[in-house]
Amino acid sequence: MSMVRTGVAVAAMMWAGLSQAQDVIKIGVIAPLTGPQAASGQQIVAGAKLYQALNGTKVGGKTIELVIKDDTGVADITRRLAQELIVNEKVAAITGFGLTPLALAVGPVITQAKVPAVIMVAGTSMIVGTSPYFVRISFTLPQNTAPVAQWAVENNVKTAVTLVSDYGPGLDAAGAFKKRLEAGGGKVTEELKAPLADPDFAPFLQRAKDLKPDALFLFVPAPTAGALMKQVVDRGLPQSGIKVVGTGDVTDDDQLNGMGDGVLGMITSYNYSASHDSAENRKFVAEFKKANANRRPNVIGVGGYDGIHAIYAAIAKNNGNTEGPKLIEAFKGLSWTSPRGPVSIDPETRDIVQNVYVRKVERKDGELYNMEFKTYENQKDPK
Ligand code: PHB
């Protein structure tokens, strides 16, 4: 008798477990939560969690569960975590990727497993082309660089020096700046590259100062911006007659207030500013700060938020079907209103199409902000 009862109870428990498993869709979030890129990982996770907090966890009749892993910013770990999430956790998609090499490391894994990977940060142009299972909702460096190069052309910059981190996105940014400036009649007189790991910017900035160009163009990954801009300000570059410009990574919203008044007036172009004037963004910034001890969201926080939105939208479009080849199709052509403005996924390239804004650092309500003053609409990666 008791054995029968036990048997029934076990069967009921197994059934509950099985139906629960069928009702849950797991999404792997791989982010650098420790190490030099930890600020990126924290923004990714804060953005992703905020999306779920504001929009719930139910999509297409299923419950979406985020499985969050720390890759410490090391590509071999990113690859191993991707494998484990796909094989052991049976995730329907993976997302995150705080640096270009971390995204590139999972390409072969997702191609073989046919599992989509949604890039929330990494911005080197060629990444998405390395696997038919990549989708990007962040940005590309050429996309974000072209408008500030155009601003330089229109503001009488004839000579420029570029200083970038020596890896994919830095080389893309420097290349895009040079191309636009020279098409407009200017000249890049020297291309400086600082190492990605533990950079000492002092000798590069001294060299740039000695060359006396009309402008100095800067790119480093956002978590490194504070260290770079401290040196830029300490050496008096903005006051030396050289126009200091860059992509918005160097006036990162997460660190801008700590950079001080030395960065006032600096011009950058970017796809997101915490001061972007829209109802969606005002709500996003207020909720993000409320949930994160008043920390300001940056482009990466928006990436975390929009990445989860895109995954929800693709799953909903497929009525809860998460087979990889069908899921990757569902991302193509998605469009929505992000806190950054209107965005869509190019169905041909799986890369993001979005507005890029030219901005100036100004003081507003006692804080430093990147104030948008010109919009280039619906920008694709210029390739
Ligand atoms: C990248 O590694 O592609 C990357 C990281 C951080 C940024 C921009 C690009 O702010």
Short mmCIF file of C-alpha atoms and ligand atoms in Angstrom, two decimals:
data_model
loop_
_atom_site.label_atom_id
_atom_site.label_comp_id
_atom_site.label_asym_id
_atom_site.label_seq_id
_atom_site.Cartn_x
_atom_site.Cartn_y
_atom_site.Cartn_z
CA MET A 1 0.00 0.00 0.00
CA SER A 2 2.66 2.47 1.04
CA MET A 3 4.72 1.45 -1.97
CA VAL A 4 1.80 2.28 -4.27
CA ARG A 5 1.37 5.63 -2.60
CA THR A 6 5.08 6.33 -2.89
CA GLY A 7 5.01 5.34 -6.55
CA VAL A 8 2.11 7.71 -7.24
CA ALA A 9 3.86 10.51 -5.36
CA VAL A 10 7.12 9.96 -7.29
CA ALA A 11 5.25 9.92 -10.62
CA ALA A 12 3.45 13.15 -9.67
CA MET A 13 6.75 14.77 -8.73
CA MET A 14 8.38 13.64 -11.96
CA TRP A 15 5.45 14.98 -13.94
CA ALA A 16 5.67 18.33 -12.14
CA GLY A 17 9.40 18.48 -12.81
CA LEU A 18 8.96 17.61 -16.48
CA SER A 19 6.19 20.10 -17.17
CA GLN A 20 8.14 22.73 -15.26
CA ALA A 21 11.20 22.03 -17.42
CA GLN A 22 9.08 22.33 -20.57
CA ASP A 23 7.65 25.62 -19.37
CA VAL A 24 11.02 27.22 -18.64
CA ILE A 25 13.25 28.75 -21.30
CA LYS A 26 16.77 29.32 -20.04
CA ILE A 27 18.93 32.15 -21.41
CA GLY A 28 22.66 32.19 -20.62
CA VAL A 29 24.12 35.61 -19.76
CA ILE A 30 27.94 35.61 -19.93
CA ALA A 31 29.49 38.83 -18.63
CA PRO A 32 32.79 40.01 -17.09
CA LEU A 33 31.55 40.52 -13.51
CA THR A 34 35.09 40.64 -12.10
CA GLY A 35 38.44 41.79 -13.54
CA PRO A 36 39.25 45.00 -15.42
CA GLN A 37 35.98 44.94 -17.42
CA ALA A 38 33.77 44.37 -14.33
CA ALA A 39 31.94 47.67 -14.85
CA SER A 40 30.66 46.26 -18.18
CA GLY A 41 29.46 43.05 -16.58
CA GLN A 42 27.65 44.94 -13.84
CA GLN A 43 25.88 47.17 -16.37
CA ILE A 44 24.92 44.15 -18.53
CA VAL A 45 23.38 42.28 -15.60
CA ALA A 46 21.68 45.39 -14.17
CA GLY A 47 20.10 46.13 -17.56
CA ALA A 48 19.03 42.52 -18.13
CA LYS A 49 17.49 42.20 -14.65
CA LEU A 50 15.72 45.53 -14.98
CA TYR A 51 14.09 44.37 -18.22
CA GLN A 52 12.68 41.35 -16.42
CA ALA A 53 11.64 43.39 -13.38
CA LEU A 54 9.65 45.81 -15.55
CA ASN A 55 8.28 43.31 -18.09
CA GLY A 56 7.86 40.07 -16.15
CA THR A 57 9.23 36.63 -17.01
CA LYS A 58 6.40 35.14 -19.14
CA VAL A 59 6.76 34.98 -22.92
CA GLY A 60 4.77 32.79 -25.34
CA GLY A 61 3.34 30.85 -22.40
CA LYS A 62 6.82 30.06 -21.03
CA THR A 63 8.91 31.40 -18.15
CA ILE A 64 12.23 32.99 -19.09
CA GLU A 65 15.04 32.23 -16.65
CA LEU A 66 18.39 34.02 -16.88
CA VAL A 67 21.45 31.90 -16.00
CA ILE A 68 24.19 34.45 -15.24
CA LYS A 69 27.91 33.52 -15.45
CA ASP A 70 31.11 35.52 -14.86
CA ASP A 71 33.76 35.04 -17.57
CA THR A 72 36.16 37.46 -15.76
CA GLY A 73 36.93 38.97 -19.18
CA VAL A 74 38.97 35.94 -20.32
CA ALA A 75 38.02 34.51 -23.75
CA ASP A 76 38.83 30.85 -22.91
CA ILE A 77 36.42 31.08 -19.98
CA THR A 78 33.72 32.67 -22.15
CA ARG A 79 34.02 29.75 -24.59
CA ARG A 80 33.88 27.11 -21.84
CA LEU A 81 30.88 28.76 -20.18
CA ALA A 82 29.07 28.92 -23.54
CA GLN A 83 29.66 25.19 -24.03
CA GLU A 84 28.48 24.34 -20.52
CA LEU A 85 25.37 26.50 -20.79
CA ILE A 86 24.42 24.94 -24.12
CA VAL A 87 25.20 21.29 -23.23
CA ASN A 88 24.25 21.14 -19.52
CA GLU A 89 21.71 23.90 -19.04
CA LYS A 90 20.15 23.55 -22.51
CA VAL A 91 19.87 27.31 -22.90
CA ALA A 92 17.89 28.57 -25.90
CA ALA A 93 20.28 31.49 -26.47
CA ILE A 94 23.38 33.05 -24.94
CA THR A 95 24.02 36.76 -24.54
CA GLY A 96 26.41 39.29 -22.97
CA PHE A 97 30.04 39.53 -24.27
CA GLY A 98 31.73 42.58 -22.78
CA LEU A 99 34.70 42.67 -25.16
CA THR A 100 35.31 41.78 -28.81
CA PRO A 101 37.62 38.78 -28.10
CA LEU A 102 34.96 37.33 -25.74
CA ALA A 103 32.31 37.44 -28.46
CA LEU A 104 34.66 36.01 -31.10
CA ALA A 105 35.50 33.08 -28.80
CA VAL A 106 31.93 31.71 -28.89
CA GLY A 107 31.48 31.90 -32.68
CA PRO A 108 32.50 28.31 -33.46
CA VAL A 109 30.50 26.99 -30.47
CA ILE A 110 27.20 28.64 -31.50
CA THR A 111 27.66 27.72 -35.17
CA GLN A 112 28.10 24.06 -34.30
CA ALA A 113 25.31 23.96 -31.70
CA LYS A 114 22.96 26.19 -33.75
CA VAL A 115 22.21 28.38 -30.72
CA PRO A 116 21.78 32.17 -31.20
CA ALA A 117 24.16 34.57 -29.40
CA VAL A 118 22.98 38.16 -28.83
CA ILE A 119 25.89 40.60 -28.51
CA MET A 120 25.20 43.27 -25.87
CA VAL A 121 28.55 45.14 -26.01
CA ALA A 122 31.30 43.98 -28.42
CA GLY A 123 31.57 46.46 -31.30
CA THR A 124 34.16 45.29 -33.86
CA SER A 125 32.44 45.38 -37.21
CA MET A 126 33.38 41.88 -38.42
CA ILE A 127 32.16 39.84 -35.43
CA VAL A 128 28.59 39.22 -36.64
CA GLY A 129 29.88 37.89 -39.96
CA THR A 130 31.85 35.12 -38.25
CA SER A 131 28.75 33.02 -37.40
CA PRO A 132 25.21 32.85 -38.84
CA TYR A 133 24.03 32.58 -35.20
CA PHE A 134 25.28 36.03 -34.07
CA VAL A 135 22.88 38.98 -33.62
CA ARG A 136 24.12 42.37 -32.39
CA ILE A 137 22.06 44.90 -30.46
CA SER A 138 25.00 47.08 -29.25
CA PHE A 139 26.77 49.14 -31.94
CA THR A 140 29.72 49.02 -34.26
CA LEU A 141 32.68 51.35 -33.91
CA PRO A 142 32.54 52.59 -37.54
CA GLN A 143 28.81 53.34 -36.99
CA ASN A 144 29.54 55.35 -33.85
CA THR A 145 32.67 57.07 -35.19
CA ALA A 146 31.54 58.46 -38.57
CA PRO A 147 29.41 61.33 -37.14
CA VAL A 148 32.18 62.77 -34.94
CA ALA A 149 34.58 62.59 -37.89
CA GLN A 150 31.99 64.51 -39.91
CA TRP A 151 31.75 67.05 -37.07
CA ALA A 152 35.55 67.46 -37.26
CA VAL A 153 35.37 68.08 -41.02
CA GLU A 154 32.65 70.71 -40.48
CA ASN A 155 34.61 72.38 -37.67
CA ASN A 156 37.78 73.15 -39.53
CA VAL A 157 39.88 70.17 -38.36
CA LYS A 158 42.61 69.79 -40.98
CA THR A 159 45.03 67.57 -39.04
CA ALA A 160 44.31 64.89 -36.45
CA VAL A 161 46.07 62.26 -34.37
CA THR A 162 44.18 59.11 -33.37
CA LEU A 163 44.83 57.27 -30.09
CA VAL A 164 42.94 54.00 -29.59
CA SER A 165 43.18 50.71 -27.70
CA ASP A 166 45.19 48.29 -29.84
CA TYR A 167 42.55 45.66 -30.73
CA GLY A 168 39.54 45.21 -33.02
CA PRO A 169 37.22 48.07 -32.02
CA GLY A 170 40.13 50.54 -31.66
CA LEU A 171 41.43 49.72 -35.12
CA ASP A 172 37.88 50.00 -36.53
CA ALA A 173 37.37 53.38 -34.84
CA ALA A 174 40.72 54.81 -35.98
CA GLY A 175 40.10 53.52 -39.53
CA ALA A 176 36.61 55.03 -39.71
CA PHE A 177 37.81 58.39 -38.36
CA LYS A 178 40.66 58.57 -40.86
CA LYS A 179 38.42 57.58 -43.77
CA ARG A 180 35.81 60.30 -43.05
CA LEU A 181 38.29 63.03 -42.14
CA GLU A 182 40.40 62.43 -45.25
CA ALA A 183 37.30 62.23 -47.49
CA GLY A 184 36.52 65.71 -46.14
CA GLY A 185 39.98 67.04 -47.01
CA GLY A 186 41.70 66.57 -43.62
CA LYS A 187 44.67 64.36 -42.74
CA VAL A 188 45.45 61.90 -39.92
CA THR A 189 49.10 62.62 -39.23
CA GLU A 190 49.76 59.85 -36.70
CA GLU A 191 47.91 56.72 -35.55
CA LEU A 192 48.77 55.89 -31.93
CA LYS A 193 47.76 52.58 -30.29
CA ALA A 194 47.90 51.83 -26.57
CA PRO A 195 47.79 48.25 -25.24
CA LEU A 196 44.37 47.03 -24.07
CA ALA A 197 45.72 45.52 -20.82
CA ASP A 198 47.11 47.89 -18.14
CA PRO A 199 47.68 50.83 -20.49
CA ASP A 200 49.88 53.79 -19.56
CA PHE A 201 48.50 56.59 -21.71
CA ALA A 202 51.05 59.21 -20.63
CA PRO A 203 53.67 58.72 -23.37
CA PHE A 204 51.00 58.57 -26.10
CA LEU A 205 49.31 61.74 -24.88
CA GLN A 206 52.65 63.55 -24.66
CA ARG A 207 53.42 62.50 -28.24
CA ALA A 208 49.99 63.73 -29.39
CA LYS A 209 50.51 67.05 -27.59
CA ASP A 210 53.94 67.52 -29.17
CA LEU A 211 52.51 66.91 -32.66
CA LYS A 212 50.04 69.83 -32.19
CA PRO A 213 47.27 68.52 -34.44
CA ASP A 214 43.95 70.38 -34.74
CA ALA A 215 42.22 67.38 -33.12
CA LEU A 216 42.95 64.27 -31.08
CA PHE A 217 40.49 61.38 -31.62
CA LEU A 218 40.17 58.85 -28.77
CA PHE A 219 38.68 55.37 -28.29
CA VAL A 220 39.07 52.96 -25.38
CA PRO A 221 36.51 50.41 -24.11
CA ALA A 222 34.10 52.17 -21.75
CA PRO A 223 35.46 50.69 -18.46
CA THR A 224 38.89 52.20 -19.29
CA ALA A 225 37.52 55.70 -19.99
CA GLY A 226 38.07 57.07 -16.46
CA ALA A 227 41.78 56.17 -16.50
CA LEU A 228 42.29 57.67 -19.98
CA MET A 229 40.41 60.90 -19.33
CA LYS A 230 42.19 61.52 -16.03
CA GLN A 231 45.48 61.59 -17.98
CA VAL A 232 43.96 63.71 -20.75
CA VAL A 233 42.74 66.29 -18.23
CA ASP A 234 45.89 66.17 -16.03
CA ARG A 235 48.06 66.91 -19.09
CA GLY A 236 45.87 69.88 -19.98
CA LEU A 237 45.10 68.58 -23.46
CA PRO A 238 41.66 70.18 -23.75
CA GLN A 239 43.23 73.56 -22.88
CA SER A 240 46.22 73.14 -25.23
CA GLY A 241 44.35 74.24 -28.37
CA ILE A 242 43.83 70.64 -29.53
CA LYS A 243 40.17 69.66 -29.96
CA VAL A 244 39.78 66.39 -28.01
CA VAL A 245 37.03 64.24 -29.59
CA GLY A 246 36.06 60.57 -29.53
CA THR A 247 33.36 57.97 -29.54
CA GLY A 248 31.05 58.15 -26.52
CA ASP A 249 32.95 55.27 -24.92
CA VAL A 250 35.50 57.82 -23.61
CA THR A 251 32.88 60.02 -21.95
CA ASP A 252 31.16 56.92 -20.50
CA ASP A 253 27.99 57.84 -18.60
CA ASP A 254 28.94 55.47 -15.77
CA GLN A 255 32.14 57.47 -15.05
CA LEU A 256 31.53 60.92 -16.53
CA ASN A 257 30.77 62.65 -13.23
CA GLY A 258 34.13 61.49 -11.84
CA MET A 259 36.03 63.03 -14.75
CA GLY A 260 35.50 66.60 -13.53
CA ASP A 261 35.07 69.91 -15.30
CA GLY A 262 38.16 69.33 -17.48
CA VAL A 263 35.94 67.35 -19.89
CA LEU A 264 33.32 70.13 -20.25
CA GLY A 265 32.74 70.92 -23.92
CA MET A 266 34.15 67.63 -25.24
CA ILE A 267 32.48 66.41 -28.46
CA THR A 268 31.74 62.73 -29.08
CA SER A 269 29.30 60.68 -31.14
CA TYR A 270 27.42 57.66 -29.84
CA ASN A 271 24.23 55.65 -29.96
CA TYR A 272 23.18 56.35 -26.35
CA SER A 273 23.27 59.10 -23.74
CA ALA A 274 21.67 58.90 -20.29
CA SER A 275 20.37 62.40 -21.05
CA HIS A 276 18.55 61.26 -24.24
CA ASP A 277 15.30 63.18 -24.23
CA SER A 278 12.46 60.65 -24.55
CA ALA A 279 9.76 59.21 -22.32
CA GLU A 280 11.25 55.69 -22.69
CA ASN A 281 14.67 56.90 -21.58
CA ARG A 282 13.46 58.99 -18.66
CA LYS A 283 11.64 55.92 -17.31
CA PHE A 284 14.62 53.64 -18.00
CA VAL A 285 17.14 55.92 -16.25
CA ALA A 286 14.86 56.47 -13.23
CA GLU A 287 14.16 52.73 -12.80
CA PHE A 288 17.80 51.77 -13.37
CA LYS A 289 18.98 54.23 -10.70
CA LYS A 290 16.28 53.07 -8.29
CA ALA A 291 17.35 49.43 -8.65
CA ASN A 292 21.12 50.12 -8.56
CA ALA A 293 21.89 52.51 -5.65
CA ASN A 294 21.58 55.59 -7.89
CA ARG A 295 24.15 54.35 -10.43
CA ARG A 296 23.67 55.88 -13.89
CA PRO A 297 23.07 53.49 -16.82
CA ASN A 298 25.46 53.69 -19.76
CA VAL A 299 25.38 52.25 -23.27
CA ILE A 300 26.12 48.80 -21.83
CA GLY A 301 23.22 48.97 -19.36
CA VAL A 302 20.94 49.77 -22.30
CA GLY A 303 22.56 46.88 -24.19
CA GLY A 304 21.65 44.50 -21.35
CA TYR A 305 18.08 45.81 -21.33
CA ASP A 306 17.60 45.74 -25.11
CA GLY A 307 19.31 42.37 -25.47
CA ILE A 308 16.72 40.74 -23.23
CA HIS A 309 13.98 42.67 -25.04
CA ALA A 310 15.17 41.27 -28.39
CA ILE A 311 15.24 37.72 -26.98
CA TYR A 312 11.70 38.10 -25.58
CA ALA A 313 10.47 39.53 -28.91
CA ALA A 314 12.05 36.72 -30.96
CA ILE A 315 10.59 34.01 -28.69
CA ALA A 316 7.15 35.69 -28.77
CA LYS A 317 7.31 35.95 -32.59
CA ASN A 318 7.89 32.16 -32.70
CA ASN A 319 5.09 31.46 -30.17
CA GLY A 320 7.57 29.99 -27.71
CA ASN A 321 9.41 27.76 -30.21
CA THR A 322 13.13 28.07 -29.42
CA GLU A 323 14.75 25.73 -31.96
CA GLY A 324 17.97 27.55 -32.88
CA PRO A 325 17.53 27.84 -36.66
CA LYS A 326 13.97 29.17 -36.18
CA LEU A 327 14.95 31.47 -33.31
CA ILE A 328 17.76 33.17 -35.24
CA GLU A 329 15.30 33.86 -38.09
CA ALA A 330 12.93 35.57 -35.65
CA PHE A 331 15.54 38.21 -34.71
CA LYS A 332 15.82 39.38 -38.31
CA GLY A 333 13.79 42.54 -38.94
CA LEU A 334 12.77 43.12 -35.29
CA SER A 335 12.23 46.79 -34.52
CA TRP A 336 11.37 48.59 -31.29
CA THR A 337 11.74 51.85 -29.39
CA SER A 338 14.77 51.56 -27.12
CA PRO A 339 15.73 54.07 -24.40
CA ARG A 340 18.35 55.16 -26.99
CA GLY A 341 15.71 55.85 -29.71
CA PRO A 342 14.27 53.76 -32.58
CA VAL A 343 16.28 50.59 -33.42
CA SER A 344 15.95 47.58 -35.72
CA ILE A 345 17.88 44.42 -36.64
CA ASP A 346 19.00 44.45 -40.28
CA PRO A 347 17.62 41.16 -41.69
CA GLU A 348 20.59 40.84 -44.08
CA THR A 349 23.46 41.39 -41.63
CA ARG A 350 21.83 40.68 -38.19
CA ASP A 351 23.45 43.93 -37.03
CA ILE A 352 21.73 46.86 -35.33
CA VAL A 353 20.42 49.90 -37.23
CA GLN A 354 20.03 52.96 -34.99
CA ASN A 355 20.38 56.71 -34.58
CA VAL A 356 23.84 58.04 -33.77
CA TYR A 357 23.98 61.38 -31.95
CA VAL A 358 26.68 64.05 -31.77
CA ARG A 359 26.97 65.27 -28.17
CA LYS A 360 28.77 67.83 -26.03
CA VAL A 361 29.66 67.40 -22.34
CA GLU A 362 27.70 69.96 -20.32
CA ARG A 363 26.73 70.50 -16.71
CA LYS A 364 23.03 70.01 -16.03
CA ASP A 365 21.36 69.97 -12.60
CA GLY A 366 24.83 69.81 -11.01
CA GLU A 367 25.95 66.73 -12.99
CA LEU A 368 27.96 66.16 -16.17
CA TYR A 369 26.03 64.80 -19.15
CA ASN A 370 26.61 64.12 -22.84
CA MET A 371 24.01 66.48 -24.35
CA GLU A 372 22.85 65.39 -27.81
CA PHE A 373 22.68 68.21 -30.38
CA LYS A 374 22.63 66.46 -33.77
CA THR A 375 21.09 63.16 -34.92
CA TYR A 376 22.14 60.90 -37.78
CA GLU A 377 19.10 58.67 -38.24
CA ASN A 378 18.94 54.91 -38.93
CA GLN A 379 22.67 54.35 -39.26
CA LYS A 380 23.93 50.93 -40.40
CA ASP A 381 27.49 49.75 -39.91
CA PRO A 382 29.14 51.64 -42.79
CA LYS A 383 31.41 48.59 -43.55
C1 PHB B 1 34.70 45.85 -27.59
O1 PHB B 1 35.58 45.17 -27.06
O2 PHB B 1 34.25 45.58 -28.73
C2 PHB B 1 34.20 47.07 -26.88
C3 PHB B 1 34.14 47.07 -25.48
C4 PHB B 1 33.69 48.21 -24.82
C5 PHB B 1 33.31 49.32 -25.53
C6 PHB B 1 33.35 49.32 -26.93
C7 PHB B 1 33.80 48.20 -27.60
O3 PHB B 1 32.90 50.43 -24.88
#
